[in-house]
Amino acid sequence: VQLQASGGGLVQTGGSLSLSCAGSGHSFRSYTVGWFRQAPGKARDFVAAISWNGRTVYADSVKGRFTMTRDNAKRTASLQMNDLKPEDSATYYCAAQSTGQITTPNYGYWGQGTLVTVSS
């Protein structure tokens, strides 16, 4: 599975951005897709994940502000980010796995990061 993340950019506090993760291969449809983020000098943190059948899990820090969806026909997964805060600034990575803990960064497949910067 190959993944490509896009959609990052610069936004003001309170603004919105939508990230997209495009996957290749038929197996993408059966994989859990996750979003992680990493700020400079910090660990890579879990943000959200969606299972093959649409079940979602969110980090407490983004609950109520971020929404993750997927379109298996298009092999894409999206992360709608609303009410963005400066602490959301990071490089965001999408990842995919067939099995395993969904909130830990041990996914088997990773896309390149996309930078999100939230100005105060």
mmCIF file of C-alpha atoms in Angstrom:
data_model
loop_
_atom_site.group_PDB
_atom_site.id
_atom_site.type_symbol
_atom_site.label_atom_id
_atom_site.label_comp_id
_atom_site.label_asym_id
_atom_site.label_seq_id
_atom_site.Cartn_x
_atom_site.Cartn_y
_atom_site.Cartn_z
ATOM 1 C CA VAL A 1 0.000 0.000 0.000
ATOM 2 C CA GLN A 2 1.304 3.425 -0.913
ATOM 3 C CA LEU A 3 -0.110 6.496 0.739
ATOM 4 C CA GLN A 4 0.004 10.154 -0.195
ATOM 5 C CA ALA A 5 -1.092 12.868 2.183
ATOM 6 C CA SER A 6 -2.105 16.331 1.085
ATOM 7 C CA GLY A 7 -4.028 19.374 2.196
ATOM 8 C CA GLY A 8 -1.787 21.013 4.747
ATOM 9 C CA GLY A 9 -1.196 24.724 4.880
ATOM 10 C CA LEU A 10 -1.249 27.876 6.938
ATOM 11 C CA VAL A 11 -4.442 28.872 8.715
ATOM 12 C CA GLN A 12 -5.405 31.252 11.487
ATOM 13 C CA THR A 13 -6.637 30.162 14.884
ATOM 14 C CA GLY A 14 -10.230 29.047 14.604
ATOM 15 C CA GLY A 15 -9.893 28.185 10.953
ATOM 16 C CA SER A 16 -10.349 24.891 9.142
ATOM 17 C CA LEU A 17 -8.348 22.596 6.924
ATOM 18 C CA SER A 18 -9.092 19.282 5.278
ATOM 19 C CA LEU A 19 -6.363 16.700 4.879
ATOM 20 C CA SER A 20 -6.597 13.870 2.409
ATOM 21 C CA CYS A 21 -4.827 10.529 2.277
ATOM 22 C CA ALA A 22 -4.882 8.741 -1.059
ATOM 23 C CA GLY A 23 -4.067 5.057 -1.062
ATOM 24 C CA SER A 24 -3.128 2.598 -3.751
ATOM 25 C CA GLY A 25 -3.913 -1.077 -3.997
ATOM 26 C CA HIS A 26 -7.077 -3.041 -3.403
ATOM 27 C CA SER A 27 -6.046 -3.876 0.158
ATOM 28 C CA PHE A 28 -6.412 -0.239 1.204
ATOM 29 C CA ARG A 29 -10.124 -0.829 1.535
ATOM 30 C CA SER A 30 -9.616 -3.406 4.266
ATOM 31 C CA TYR A 31 -7.028 -1.459 6.229
ATOM 32 C CA THR A 32 -7.400 0.796 9.208
ATOM 33 C CA VAL A 33 -6.203 4.280 8.283
ATOM 34 C CA GLY A 34 -4.785 6.581 10.904
ATOM 35 C CA TRP A 35 -3.574 10.145 11.161
ATOM 36 C CA PHE A 36 -0.648 11.044 13.372
ATOM 37 C CA ARG A 37 1.104 14.340 13.897
ATOM 38 C CA GLN A 38 4.553 15.352 14.941
ATOM 39 C CA ALA A 39 5.719 18.756 16.047
ATOM 40 C CA PRO A 40 9.434 19.630 15.951
ATOM 41 C CA GLY A 41 11.298 17.950 18.801
ATOM 42 C CA LYS A 42 8.257 15.964 19.902
ATOM 43 C CA ALA A 43 7.025 12.433 19.544
ATOM 44 C CA ARG A 44 4.619 11.353 16.853
ATOM 45 C CA ASP A 45 1.152 11.468 18.383
ATOM 46 C CA PHE A 46 -2.068 9.760 17.448
ATOM 47 C CA VAL A 47 -4.785 12.017 16.077
ATOM 48 C CA ALA A 48 -7.545 9.857 14.609
ATOM 49 C CA ALA A 49 -8.196 6.549 12.935
ATOM 50 C CA ILE A 50 -10.931 4.884 10.937
ATOM 51 C CA SER A 51 -11.451 1.180 10.492
ATOM 52 C CA TRP A 52 -12.354 -0.502 7.247
ATOM 53 C CA ASN A 53 -16.047 -0.313 8.162
ATOM 54 C CA GLY A 54 -16.027 3.317 9.245
ATOM 55 C CA ARG A 55 -15.568 3.078 13.000
ATOM 56 C CA THR A 56 -13.618 6.098 14.207
ATOM 57 C CA VAL A 57 -11.397 6.816 17.177
ATOM 58 C CA TYR A 58 -10.055 10.248 18.120
ATOM 59 C CA ALA A 59 -7.457 11.622 20.463
ATOM 60 C CA ASP A 60 -9.042 13.544 23.307
ATOM 61 C CA SER A 61 -7.333 16.715 22.162
ATOM 62 C CA VAL A 62 -9.212 16.751 18.850
ATOM 63 C CA LYS A 63 -12.583 15.278 19.779
ATOM 64 C CA GLY A 64 -15.402 17.493 18.643
ATOM 65 C CA ARG A 65 -13.134 19.450 16.296
ATOM 66 C CA PHE A 66 -11.765 16.850 13.884
ATOM 67 C CA THR A 67 -13.738 14.379 11.812
ATOM 68 C CA MET A 68 -12.280 11.489 9.898
ATOM 69 C CA THR A 69 -14.021 9.799 6.996
ATOM 70 C CA ARG A 70 -13.099 7.431 4.242
ATOM 71 C CA ASP A 71 -14.266 6.582 0.760
ATOM 72 C CA ASN A 72 -13.236 3.025 -0.028
ATOM 73 C CA ALA A 73 -14.343 3.295 -3.636
ATOM 74 C CA LYS A 74 -11.923 6.163 -4.135
ATOM 75 C CA ARG A 75 -9.325 4.713 -1.727
ATOM 76 C CA THR A 76 -9.138 7.915 0.215
ATOM 77 C CA ALA A 77 -9.375 8.928 3.840
ATOM 78 C CA SER A 78 -9.929 12.492 4.945
ATOM 79 C CA LEU A 79 -9.462 14.473 8.107
ATOM 80 C CA GLN A 80 -11.622 17.568 8.454
ATOM 81 C CA MET A 81 -10.071 19.856 11.031
ATOM 82 C CA ASN A 82 -12.167 22.666 12.457
ATOM 83 C CA ASP A 83 -11.541 25.240 15.163
ATOM 84 C CA LEU A 84 -7.822 24.843 14.740
ATOM 85 C CA LYS A 85 -5.500 25.951 17.513
ATOM 86 C CA PRO A 86 -1.793 26.813 17.489
ATOM 87 C CA GLU A 87 -1.087 23.580 19.338
ATOM 88 C CA ASP A 88 -2.442 21.689 16.338
ATOM 89 C CA SER A 89 0.552 22.872 14.328
ATOM 90 C CA ALA A 90 2.592 19.868 13.229
ATOM 91 C CA THR A 91 3.448 17.665 10.317
ATOM 92 C CA TYR A 92 0.537 15.302 9.786
ATOM 93 C CA TYR A 93 1.086 11.772 8.548
ATOM 94 C CA CYS A 94 -1.422 9.235 7.323
ATOM 95 C CA ALA A 95 -0.775 5.569 7.878
ATOM 96 C CA ALA A 96 -2.440 2.246 7.186
ATOM 97 C CA GLN A 97 -2.389 -1.170 8.762
ATOM 98 C CA SER A 98 -4.303 -4.399 8.599
ATOM 99 C CA THR A 99 -4.124 -5.178 12.305
ATOM 100 C CA GLY A 100 -2.652 -3.856 15.522
ATOM 101 C CA GLN A 101 -3.092 -1.090 18.063
ATOM 102 C CA ILE A 102 -4.650 1.803 16.241
ATOM 103 C CA THR A 103 -3.461 4.566 18.545
ATOM 104 C CA THR A 104 0.230 3.723 18.463
ATOM 105 C CA PRO A 105 2.528 4.705 15.578
ATOM 106 C CA ASN A 106 3.332 1.120 14.631
ATOM 107 C CA TYR A 107 1.444 1.124 11.365
ATOM 108 C CA GLY A 108 3.034 -0.755 8.513
ATOM 109 C CA TYR A 109 2.514 1.831 5.819
ATOM 110 C CA TRP A 110 3.112 5.557 5.974
ATOM 111 C CA GLY A 111 2.639 8.470 3.654
ATOM 112 C CA GLN A 112 4.825 11.513 3.524
ATOM 113 C CA GLY A 113 3.860 14.269 5.904
ATOM 114 C CA THR A 114 1.884 17.377 5.197
ATOM 115 C CA LEU A 115 2.582 20.477 7.241
ATOM 116 C CA VAL A 116 -0.170 22.250 9.149
ATOM 117 C CA THR A 117 0.618 25.615 10.681
ATOM 118 C CA VAL A 118 -1.921 27.446 12.803
ATOM 119 C CA SER A 119 -1.095 31.057 13.509
ATOM 120 C CA SER A 120 -2.257 32.795 16.654
#
